[in-house]
XYZ file of C-alpha atoms in Angstrom:
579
model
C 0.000 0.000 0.000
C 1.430 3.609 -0.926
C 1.194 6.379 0.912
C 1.938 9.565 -0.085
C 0.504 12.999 2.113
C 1.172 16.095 -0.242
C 1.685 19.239 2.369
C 1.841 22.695 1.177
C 2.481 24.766 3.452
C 2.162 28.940 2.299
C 3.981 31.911 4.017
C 4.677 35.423 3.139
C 8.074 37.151 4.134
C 7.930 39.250 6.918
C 10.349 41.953 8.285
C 10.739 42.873 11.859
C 12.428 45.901 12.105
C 12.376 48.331 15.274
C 11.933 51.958 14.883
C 15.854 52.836 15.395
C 16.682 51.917 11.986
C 18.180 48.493 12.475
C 18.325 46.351 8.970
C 14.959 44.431 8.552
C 15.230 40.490 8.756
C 12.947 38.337 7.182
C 11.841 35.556 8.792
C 10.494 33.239 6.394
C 10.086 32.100 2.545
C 7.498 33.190 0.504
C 6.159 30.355 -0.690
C 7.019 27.153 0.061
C 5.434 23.550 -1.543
C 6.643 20.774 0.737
C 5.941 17.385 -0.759
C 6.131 14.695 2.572
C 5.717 11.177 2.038
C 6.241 7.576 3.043
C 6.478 6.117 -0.335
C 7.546 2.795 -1.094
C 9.415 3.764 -4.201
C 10.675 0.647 -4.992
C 7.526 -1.038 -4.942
C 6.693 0.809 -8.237
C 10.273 0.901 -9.639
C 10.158 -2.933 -9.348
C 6.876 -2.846 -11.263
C 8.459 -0.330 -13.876
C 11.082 -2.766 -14.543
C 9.475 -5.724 -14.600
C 7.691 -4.693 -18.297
C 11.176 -5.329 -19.988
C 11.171 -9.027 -18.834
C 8.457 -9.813 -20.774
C 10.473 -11.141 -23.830
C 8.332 -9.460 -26.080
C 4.682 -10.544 -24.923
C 2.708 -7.268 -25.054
C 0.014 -8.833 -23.562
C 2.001 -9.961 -20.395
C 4.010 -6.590 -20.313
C 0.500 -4.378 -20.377
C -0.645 -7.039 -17.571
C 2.259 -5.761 -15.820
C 1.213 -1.805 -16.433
C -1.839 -2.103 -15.504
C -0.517 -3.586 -11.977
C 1.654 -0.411 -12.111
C -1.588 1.764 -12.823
C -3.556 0.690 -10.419
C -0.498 1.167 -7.935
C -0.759 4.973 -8.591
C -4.622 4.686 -8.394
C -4.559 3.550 -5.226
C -1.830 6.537 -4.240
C -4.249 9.323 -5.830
C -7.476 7.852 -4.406
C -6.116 7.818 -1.074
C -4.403 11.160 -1.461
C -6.417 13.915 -3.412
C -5.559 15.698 -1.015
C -3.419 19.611 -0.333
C -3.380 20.969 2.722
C -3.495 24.741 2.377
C -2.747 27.961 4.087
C -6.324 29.575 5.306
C -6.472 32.757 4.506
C -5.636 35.448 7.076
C -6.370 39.255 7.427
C -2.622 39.640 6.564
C -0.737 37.528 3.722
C 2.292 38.101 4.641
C 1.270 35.463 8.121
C -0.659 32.867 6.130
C 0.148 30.012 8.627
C -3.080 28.384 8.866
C -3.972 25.524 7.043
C -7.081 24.588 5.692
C -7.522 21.294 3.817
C -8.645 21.224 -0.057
C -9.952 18.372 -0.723
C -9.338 16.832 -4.823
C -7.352 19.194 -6.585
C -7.771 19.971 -9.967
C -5.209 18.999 -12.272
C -5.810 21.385 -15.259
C -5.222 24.178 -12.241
C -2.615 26.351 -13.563
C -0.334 27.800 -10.681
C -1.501 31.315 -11.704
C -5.266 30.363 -10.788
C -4.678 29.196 -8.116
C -2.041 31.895 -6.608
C -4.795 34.706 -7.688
C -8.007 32.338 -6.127
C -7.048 30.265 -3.875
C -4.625 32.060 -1.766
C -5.384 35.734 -3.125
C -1.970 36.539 -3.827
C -3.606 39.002 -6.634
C 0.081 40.518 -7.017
C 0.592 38.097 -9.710
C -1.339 39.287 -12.711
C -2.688 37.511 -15.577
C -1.768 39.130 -19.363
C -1.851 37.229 -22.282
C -2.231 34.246 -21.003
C 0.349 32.291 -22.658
C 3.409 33.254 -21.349
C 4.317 36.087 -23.612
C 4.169 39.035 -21.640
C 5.692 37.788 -18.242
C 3.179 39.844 -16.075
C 3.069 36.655 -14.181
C 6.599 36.332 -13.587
C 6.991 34.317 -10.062
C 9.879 32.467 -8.913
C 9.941 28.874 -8.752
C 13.379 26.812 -6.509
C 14.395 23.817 -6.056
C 16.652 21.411 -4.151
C 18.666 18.918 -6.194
C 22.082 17.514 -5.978
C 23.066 19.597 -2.998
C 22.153 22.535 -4.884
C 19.581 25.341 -4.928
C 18.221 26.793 -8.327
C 15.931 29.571 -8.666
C 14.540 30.265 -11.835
C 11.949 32.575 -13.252
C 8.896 31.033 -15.199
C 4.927 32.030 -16.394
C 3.021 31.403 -13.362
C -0.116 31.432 -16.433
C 1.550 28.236 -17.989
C 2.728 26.445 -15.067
C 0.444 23.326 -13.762
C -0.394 23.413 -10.286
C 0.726 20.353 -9.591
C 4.551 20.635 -11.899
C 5.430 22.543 -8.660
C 5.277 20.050 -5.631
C 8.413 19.968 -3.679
C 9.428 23.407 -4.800
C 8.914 26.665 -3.183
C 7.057 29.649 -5.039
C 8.154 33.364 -4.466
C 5.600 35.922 -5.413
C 5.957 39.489 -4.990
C 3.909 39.698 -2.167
C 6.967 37.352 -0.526
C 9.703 39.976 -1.141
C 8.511 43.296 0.542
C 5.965 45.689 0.409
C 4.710 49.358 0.848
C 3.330 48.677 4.089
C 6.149 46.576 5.615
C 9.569 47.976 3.711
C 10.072 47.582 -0.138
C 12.431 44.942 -1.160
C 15.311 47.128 -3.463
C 14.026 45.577 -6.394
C 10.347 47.039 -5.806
C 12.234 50.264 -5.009
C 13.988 51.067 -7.753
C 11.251 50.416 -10.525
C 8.611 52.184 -8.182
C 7.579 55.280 -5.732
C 8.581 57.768 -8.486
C 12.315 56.476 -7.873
C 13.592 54.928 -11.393
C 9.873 56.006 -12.981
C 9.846 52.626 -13.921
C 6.068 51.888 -13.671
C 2.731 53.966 -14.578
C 0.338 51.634 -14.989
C 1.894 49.005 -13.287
C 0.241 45.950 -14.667
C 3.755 45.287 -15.935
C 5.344 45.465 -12.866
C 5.398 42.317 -10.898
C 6.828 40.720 -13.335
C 9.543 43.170 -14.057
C 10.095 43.038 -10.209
C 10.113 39.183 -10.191
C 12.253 38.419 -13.328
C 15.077 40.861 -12.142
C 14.955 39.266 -8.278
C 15.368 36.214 -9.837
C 18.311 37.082 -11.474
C 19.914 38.531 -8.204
C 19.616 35.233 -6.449
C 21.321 33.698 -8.850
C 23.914 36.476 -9.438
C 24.474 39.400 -6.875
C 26.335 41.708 -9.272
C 24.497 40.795 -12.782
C 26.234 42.344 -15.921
C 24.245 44.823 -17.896
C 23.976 41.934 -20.669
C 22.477 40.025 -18.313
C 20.006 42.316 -17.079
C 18.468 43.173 -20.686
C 18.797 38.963 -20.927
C 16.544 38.994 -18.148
C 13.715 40.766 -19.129
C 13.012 39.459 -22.593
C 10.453 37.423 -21.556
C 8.521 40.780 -20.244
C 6.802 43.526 -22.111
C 5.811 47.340 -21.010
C 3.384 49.489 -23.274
C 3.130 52.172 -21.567
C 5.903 53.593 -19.521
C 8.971 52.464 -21.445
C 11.850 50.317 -21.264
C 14.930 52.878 -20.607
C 13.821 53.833 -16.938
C 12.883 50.461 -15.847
C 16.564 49.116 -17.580
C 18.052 51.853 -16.100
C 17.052 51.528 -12.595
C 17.472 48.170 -12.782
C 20.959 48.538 -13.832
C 22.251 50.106 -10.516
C 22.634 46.479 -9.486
C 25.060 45.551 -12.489
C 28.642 45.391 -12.321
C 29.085 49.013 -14.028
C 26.257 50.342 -11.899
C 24.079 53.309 -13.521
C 24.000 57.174 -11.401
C 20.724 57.741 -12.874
C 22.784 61.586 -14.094
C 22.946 62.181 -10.796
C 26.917 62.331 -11.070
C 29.653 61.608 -13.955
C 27.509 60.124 -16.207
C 28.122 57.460 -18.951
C 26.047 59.449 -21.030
C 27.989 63.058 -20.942
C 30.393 63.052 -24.222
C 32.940 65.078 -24.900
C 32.246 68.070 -28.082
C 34.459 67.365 -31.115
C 36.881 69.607 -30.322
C 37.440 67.858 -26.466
C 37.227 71.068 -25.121
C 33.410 71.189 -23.942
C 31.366 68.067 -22.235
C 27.731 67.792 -23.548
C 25.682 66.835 -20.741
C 23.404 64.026 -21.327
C 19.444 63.716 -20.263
C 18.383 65.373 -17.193
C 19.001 63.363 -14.094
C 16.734 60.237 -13.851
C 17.117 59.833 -10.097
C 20.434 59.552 -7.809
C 21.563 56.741 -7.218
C 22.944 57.189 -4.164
C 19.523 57.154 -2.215
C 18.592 53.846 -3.383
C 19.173 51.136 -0.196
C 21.862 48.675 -1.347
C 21.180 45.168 -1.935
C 22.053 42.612 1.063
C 22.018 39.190 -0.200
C 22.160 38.004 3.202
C 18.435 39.361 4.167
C 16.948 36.832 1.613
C 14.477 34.063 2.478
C 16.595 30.879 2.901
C 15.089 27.431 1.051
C 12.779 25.969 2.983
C 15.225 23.116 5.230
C 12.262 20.433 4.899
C 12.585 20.603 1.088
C 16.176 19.538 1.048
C 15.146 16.547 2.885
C 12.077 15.271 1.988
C 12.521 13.271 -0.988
C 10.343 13.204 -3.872
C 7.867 10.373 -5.067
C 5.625 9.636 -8.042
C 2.794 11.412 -8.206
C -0.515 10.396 -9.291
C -3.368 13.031 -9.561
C -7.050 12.282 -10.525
C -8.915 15.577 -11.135
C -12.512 15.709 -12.411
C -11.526 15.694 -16.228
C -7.620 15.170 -16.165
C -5.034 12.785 -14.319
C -1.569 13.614 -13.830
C 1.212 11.422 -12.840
C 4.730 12.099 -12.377
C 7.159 9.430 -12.451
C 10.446 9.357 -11.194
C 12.391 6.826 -13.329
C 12.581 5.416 -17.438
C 11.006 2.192 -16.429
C 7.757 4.087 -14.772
C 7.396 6.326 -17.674
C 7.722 3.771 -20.414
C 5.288 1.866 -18.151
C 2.130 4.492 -17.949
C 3.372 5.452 -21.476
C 2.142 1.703 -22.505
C -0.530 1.686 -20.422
C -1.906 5.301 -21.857
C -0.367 5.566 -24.807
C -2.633 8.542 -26.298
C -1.252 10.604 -23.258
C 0.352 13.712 -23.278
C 4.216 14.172 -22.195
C 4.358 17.823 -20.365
C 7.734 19.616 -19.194
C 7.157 23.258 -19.176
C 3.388 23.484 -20.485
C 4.331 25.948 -22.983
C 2.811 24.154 -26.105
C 0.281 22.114 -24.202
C -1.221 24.800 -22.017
C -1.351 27.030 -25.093
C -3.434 24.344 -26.644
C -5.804 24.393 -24.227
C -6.752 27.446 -23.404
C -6.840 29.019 -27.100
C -7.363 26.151 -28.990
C -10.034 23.940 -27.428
C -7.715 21.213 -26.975
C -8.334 18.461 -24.053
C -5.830 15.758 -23.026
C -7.620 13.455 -20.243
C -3.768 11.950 -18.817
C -0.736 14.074 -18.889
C 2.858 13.142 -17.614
C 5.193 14.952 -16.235
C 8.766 13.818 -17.557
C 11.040 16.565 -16.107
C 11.694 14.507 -12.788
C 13.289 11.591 -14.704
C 17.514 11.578 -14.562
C 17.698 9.959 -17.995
C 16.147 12.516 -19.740
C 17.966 15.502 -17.772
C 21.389 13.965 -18.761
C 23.864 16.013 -21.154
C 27.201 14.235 -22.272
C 29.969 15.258 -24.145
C 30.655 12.293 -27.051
C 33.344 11.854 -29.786
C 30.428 12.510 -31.731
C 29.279 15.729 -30.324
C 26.259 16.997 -27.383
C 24.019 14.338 -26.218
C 21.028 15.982 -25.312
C 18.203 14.195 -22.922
C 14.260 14.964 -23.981
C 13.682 17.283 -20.431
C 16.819 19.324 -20.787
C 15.375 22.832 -21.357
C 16.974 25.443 -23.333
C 18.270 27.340 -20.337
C 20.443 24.820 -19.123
C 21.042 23.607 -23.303
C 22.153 27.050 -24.205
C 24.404 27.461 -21.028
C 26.113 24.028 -21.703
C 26.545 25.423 -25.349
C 28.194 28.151 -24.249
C 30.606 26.669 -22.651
C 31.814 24.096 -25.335
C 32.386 27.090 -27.987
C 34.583 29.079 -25.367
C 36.148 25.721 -24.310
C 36.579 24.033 -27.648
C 38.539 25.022 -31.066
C 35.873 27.273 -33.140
C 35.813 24.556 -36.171
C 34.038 22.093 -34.444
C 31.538 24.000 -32.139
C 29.801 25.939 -35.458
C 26.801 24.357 -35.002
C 26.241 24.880 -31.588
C 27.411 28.427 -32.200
C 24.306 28.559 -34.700
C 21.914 26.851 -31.899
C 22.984 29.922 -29.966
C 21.961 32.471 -32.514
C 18.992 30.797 -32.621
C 18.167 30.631 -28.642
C 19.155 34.666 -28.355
C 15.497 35.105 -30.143
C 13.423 32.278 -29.210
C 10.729 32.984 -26.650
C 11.484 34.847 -23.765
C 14.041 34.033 -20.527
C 10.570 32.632 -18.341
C 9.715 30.146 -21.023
C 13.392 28.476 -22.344
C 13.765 28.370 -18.674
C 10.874 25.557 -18.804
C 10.604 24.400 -22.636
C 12.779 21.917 -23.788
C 15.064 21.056 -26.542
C 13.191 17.983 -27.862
C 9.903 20.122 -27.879
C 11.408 22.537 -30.514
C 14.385 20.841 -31.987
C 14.381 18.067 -34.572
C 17.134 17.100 -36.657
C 15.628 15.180 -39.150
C 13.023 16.898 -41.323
C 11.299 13.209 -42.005
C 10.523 12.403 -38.095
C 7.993 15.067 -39.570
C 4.582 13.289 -40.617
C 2.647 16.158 -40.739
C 1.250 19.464 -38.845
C 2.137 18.156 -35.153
C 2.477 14.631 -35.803
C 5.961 12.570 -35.664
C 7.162 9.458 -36.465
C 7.294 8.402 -32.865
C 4.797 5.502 -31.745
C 2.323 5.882 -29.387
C 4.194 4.056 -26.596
C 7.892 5.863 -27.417
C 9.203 8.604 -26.385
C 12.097 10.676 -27.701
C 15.017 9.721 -25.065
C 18.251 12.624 -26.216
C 19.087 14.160 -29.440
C 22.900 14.230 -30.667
C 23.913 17.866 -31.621
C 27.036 16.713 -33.847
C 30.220 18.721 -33.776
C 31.469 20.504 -36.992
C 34.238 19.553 -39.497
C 37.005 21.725 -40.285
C 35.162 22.981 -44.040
C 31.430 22.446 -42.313
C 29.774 25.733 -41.938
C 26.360 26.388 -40.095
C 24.177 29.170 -39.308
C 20.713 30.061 -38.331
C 18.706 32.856 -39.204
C 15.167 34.388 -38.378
C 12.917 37.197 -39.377
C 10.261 38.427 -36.992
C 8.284 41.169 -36.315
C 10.204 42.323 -33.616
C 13.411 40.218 -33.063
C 12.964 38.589 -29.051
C 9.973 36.784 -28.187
C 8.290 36.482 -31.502
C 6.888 34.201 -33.468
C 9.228 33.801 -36.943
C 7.843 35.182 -40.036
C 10.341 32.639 -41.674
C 13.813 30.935 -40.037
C 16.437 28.451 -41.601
C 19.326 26.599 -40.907
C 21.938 26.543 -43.357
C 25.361 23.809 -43.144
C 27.155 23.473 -46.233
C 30.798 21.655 -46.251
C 33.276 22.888 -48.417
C 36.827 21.131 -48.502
C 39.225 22.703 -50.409
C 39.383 21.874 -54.750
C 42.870 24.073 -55.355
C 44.245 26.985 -54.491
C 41.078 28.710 -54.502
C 38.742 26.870 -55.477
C 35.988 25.753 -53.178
C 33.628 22.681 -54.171
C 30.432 22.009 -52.144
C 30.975 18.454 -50.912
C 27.236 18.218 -48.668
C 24.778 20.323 -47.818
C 21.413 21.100 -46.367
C 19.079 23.955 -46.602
C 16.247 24.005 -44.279
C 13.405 26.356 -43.719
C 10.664 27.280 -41.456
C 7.544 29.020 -42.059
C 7.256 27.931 -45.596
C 5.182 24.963 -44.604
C 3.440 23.184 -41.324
C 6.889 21.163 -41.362
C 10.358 22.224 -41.407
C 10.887 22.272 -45.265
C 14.076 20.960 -47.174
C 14.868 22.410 -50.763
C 15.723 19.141 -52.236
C 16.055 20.210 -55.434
C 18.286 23.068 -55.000
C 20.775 20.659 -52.586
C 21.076 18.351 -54.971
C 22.183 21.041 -57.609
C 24.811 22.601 -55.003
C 26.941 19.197 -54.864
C 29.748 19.181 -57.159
C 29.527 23.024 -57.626
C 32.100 25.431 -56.992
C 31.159 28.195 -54.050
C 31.002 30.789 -56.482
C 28.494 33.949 -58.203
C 27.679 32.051 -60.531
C 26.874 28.849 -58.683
C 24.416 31.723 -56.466
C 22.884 32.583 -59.635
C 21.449 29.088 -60.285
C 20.363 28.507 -56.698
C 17.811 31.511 -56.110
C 15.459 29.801 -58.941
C 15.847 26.557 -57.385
C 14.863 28.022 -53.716
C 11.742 29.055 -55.117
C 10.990 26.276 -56.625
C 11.347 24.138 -53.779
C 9.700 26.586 -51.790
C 6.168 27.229 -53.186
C 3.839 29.356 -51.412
C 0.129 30.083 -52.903
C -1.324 33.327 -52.486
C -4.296 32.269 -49.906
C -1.245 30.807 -47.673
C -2.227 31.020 -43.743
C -0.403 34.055 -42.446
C 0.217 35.650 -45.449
C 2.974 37.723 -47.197
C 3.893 35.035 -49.443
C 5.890 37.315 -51.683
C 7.707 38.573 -48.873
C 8.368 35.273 -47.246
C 9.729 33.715 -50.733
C 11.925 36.989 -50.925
C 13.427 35.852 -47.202
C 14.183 32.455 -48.303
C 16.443 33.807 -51.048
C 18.021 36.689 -48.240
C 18.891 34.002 -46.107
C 20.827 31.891 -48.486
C 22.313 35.032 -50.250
C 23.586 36.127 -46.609
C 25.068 32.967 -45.991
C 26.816 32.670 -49.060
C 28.309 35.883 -48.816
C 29.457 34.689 -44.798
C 31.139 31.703 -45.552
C 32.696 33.225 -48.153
C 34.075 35.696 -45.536
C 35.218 32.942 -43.673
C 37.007 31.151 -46.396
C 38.962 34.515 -47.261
């Protein structure tokens, strides 16, 4: 018999503070999830296993899921339970708890934050993770190590976050109590970084996010930070700029030398720049040591599988390959969710309804990365944060010939999406190598029961060139009017000469699939990298590259014109590079 009691137990941050200006202490997270249990784990891993000693009998090995099944029946029927903070007169002292009885597993985290426990600070924009005004901060203990990371509280399932602890803004300071430094800066007519203020929270959230992980953020990394978040009404140079007095360079606001001052042509007179923003000066400095601390019982308690029957949808979250292979057989027209971002988009603009959905991102093999002969082994729950950091660090670690392509990944990941949702989508979810795993508009060539276990991102030859572009309407966070991915190899023919040896020329937007000019590959081979070679190719590009004049989205003319640009501008780059 499993047991498993999920706890969550909900408290704002305090500060006590006396009236002879001592430095406030806070006394308590904002928001922590505890998961507690007395799970035999082993019953079900034993289970999970025992499917691939069924030599091949399906019928015996979908005997053995349903055993499994029923296991986590049992565990939900028994346990449809969260225990909840009542609510109080004052959030920031939500100790009570109140139990809910059957929680809902098509809750987002954003519902319920706004609902359940009136945390209203968290707003809700566009819904689909786009415009970050419900920025919150999600952490986690794992391999003696704390992460913090921003994500769309709007996206984010209710029950993804068991065993984590959720920050909100109300859990970092307030008017009432003392503003956290954060909330200072963009706010009370300091920085004149909020009007409105819709915006706000999740301005506030995505840039205290960042500070816990670094103290002293580079000015990069601040605009990194906020791509994910959109203002429309008060502007993004006071809220960057306030922000920035946290960076390593720091920003006076004008108040004293300023950055922006520049000297007249003839060095003799300084031209001042704008009038001063703000000083500075009077801002209170950041104390990293006045943070909440992760909750203790969350570095202890370990976590189990999870198995959640709502009223329309079950969730289950297992903790090993065996148990997910195993409920994979046993539902195989599930859904597999990681960060919600395609899923939860589905289903709230598009009508869509999955009745089972499982969580993969708490299972080791597909969180591995590896570094092969062969190149970057990539596991299916690796998101693109962690992806694009690893990347990084093989292209400043390794010689430049053989890291092209994941330099071309990286161009790619500057303008996909925004920080909140590569910190939660994965590689597998948006990445596919091979245009034929394709079948058609959101179908693959993966079998009900599979899943996709890693991708290989191969490393370059010495003559292989790649590189990624995209057009959009504005260049972070957007959808792509049209992107490609371009790798031609080129090994040297003579002393100048340059013969295309292999190649591939891929587009998206052209198509519901990622489309391959066939045609105009097949006429590259053999050719010399030359003008006149580019002449031949255009026609060819538009050949293979058709687009009608009803197509969905429009701008065909336009679109066809990119396809050309693209290949034009990477002609003329490798080129450069072959110079």
């Amino acid at each position: 018999m499993l047991d498993h009691t999920l706890i969550w137990t909900t408290v704002g941050v305090t500060y006590s503070y006396n009236l002879v200006g001592s430095e406030p202490v806070k006394e308590c997270p904002a928001v922590a999830i505890l998961a507690k249990a007395q799970a035999r784990a082993q019953a079900l891993n034993t289970l999970g296993a025992a499917i691939g000693r069924q030599n091949g009998d399906k019928a015996a090995s979908l005997a053995v899921a349903e055993q499994y099944v029923a296991a986590f029946s049992q565990l939900a029927r028994t346990t449809n339970t969260l225990i909840l903070p009542e609510k109080t007169g004052d959030i920031s002292s939500m100790v009570s708890q109140v139990v809910v009885e059957s929680p809902d597993s098509e809750t987002t985290l954003l519902y319920f934050l706004r609902t359940q426990l009136r945390l209203t600070g968290t707003k809700l924009g566009c819904g689909e993770g786009g415009c970050g005004a419900c920025t919150v901060m999600l952490s986690w203990y794992q391999e003696g190590v704390v992460t913090h990371t921003a994500v769309n509280a709007c996206l984010a399932p209710l029950c993804s976050v068991d065993g984590m602890a959720v920050t909100t803004l109300e859990g970092i300071g307030s008017s009432r109590d003392l503003l956290h430094p954060v909330q200072e800066r963009i706010a009370i007519a300091r920085a004149h970084g909020s009007q409105c203020g819709f915006c706000t929270p999740g301005f506030v959230m995505s840039m205290y996010t960042l500070l816990r992980n670094s103290h002293a953020p580079s000015e990069k990394q601040i605009e990194g930070a906020f791509e994910g978040n959109l203002c429309r009404c008060t502007g993004y140079r006071p809220i960057l700029e306030g922000f920035k007095t946290f960076s390593q360079t720091g920003c006076c606001g004008g108040a004293t030398k300023c950055c922006m001052d520049v000297k007249s042509s003839d060095g003799i007179k300084t031209i001042k720049g704008p009038s001063i923003l703000f000083d500075a000066s009077k801002f209170r400095p950041l104390d990293p040591t006045q943070e909440p601390t992760f909750p203790p019982a969350l570095r202890t308690e370990p976590l189990i599988p999870l198995a959640i029957k709502g009223p329309r949808v079950s969730w289950y979250r297992p903790l090993t390959l065996d148990q997910l292979l195993v409920l994979r057989a046993r539902f195989p027209q599930s859904k597999l969710v990681i960060g919600n971002t395609e899923i939860g988009v589905e289903v709230k603009f598009k009508g869509a309804f999955y009745d089972t959905l499982i969580s993969c991102s708490q299972v080791p093999e597909l969180n591995k990365m590896a570094v092969t002969d062969e190149g970057l082994t990539v596991g299916a729950s690796v998101t693109l944060t962690r992806l694009e950091e690893q990347l990084k660090h093989l292209v400043e670690s390794l010689p430049e010939n053989k890291t092209r392509t994941f330099s071309a990944l990286l161009e790619m990941l500057r303008w996909f999406a925004g920080q909140q949702i590569r910190n939660v989508s994965t590689v597998t979810g948006v990445i596919v190598m091979d245009p034929s795993f394709f079948t058609g508009y959101k179908k693959t060539s993966i079998k009900p029961e599979e899943i996709l276990l890693s991708i290989l991102i191969p490393f370059t030859k010495e003559y292989e060139f790649v590189l990624s572009y995209k057009q959009a309407r504005r260049r972070e966070d957007d959808i792509a009017i049209i992107n490609a991915g371009l790798r031609v190899v080129l090994p040297p023919a003579g002393d100048s000469d340059w013969t295309v040896q292999d190649c591939c020329l891929s587009y998206g937007g052209m198509s519901y699939i990622t489309t391959v000019a066939k045609k105009t590959q097949a006429y590259l081979i053999g050719k010399p990298w030359c003008e006149s070679t580019l002449e031949g190719v255009c026609p060819l590009l538009l050949e293979d590259l058709p687009l009608s004049p009803d197509v969905p989205g429009g701008m065909p003319d336009y679109r066809r014109s990119l396809v050309t640009s693209f290949f034009y501008k990477f002609y003329l780059t490798v080129l450069s590079r072959l110079e």
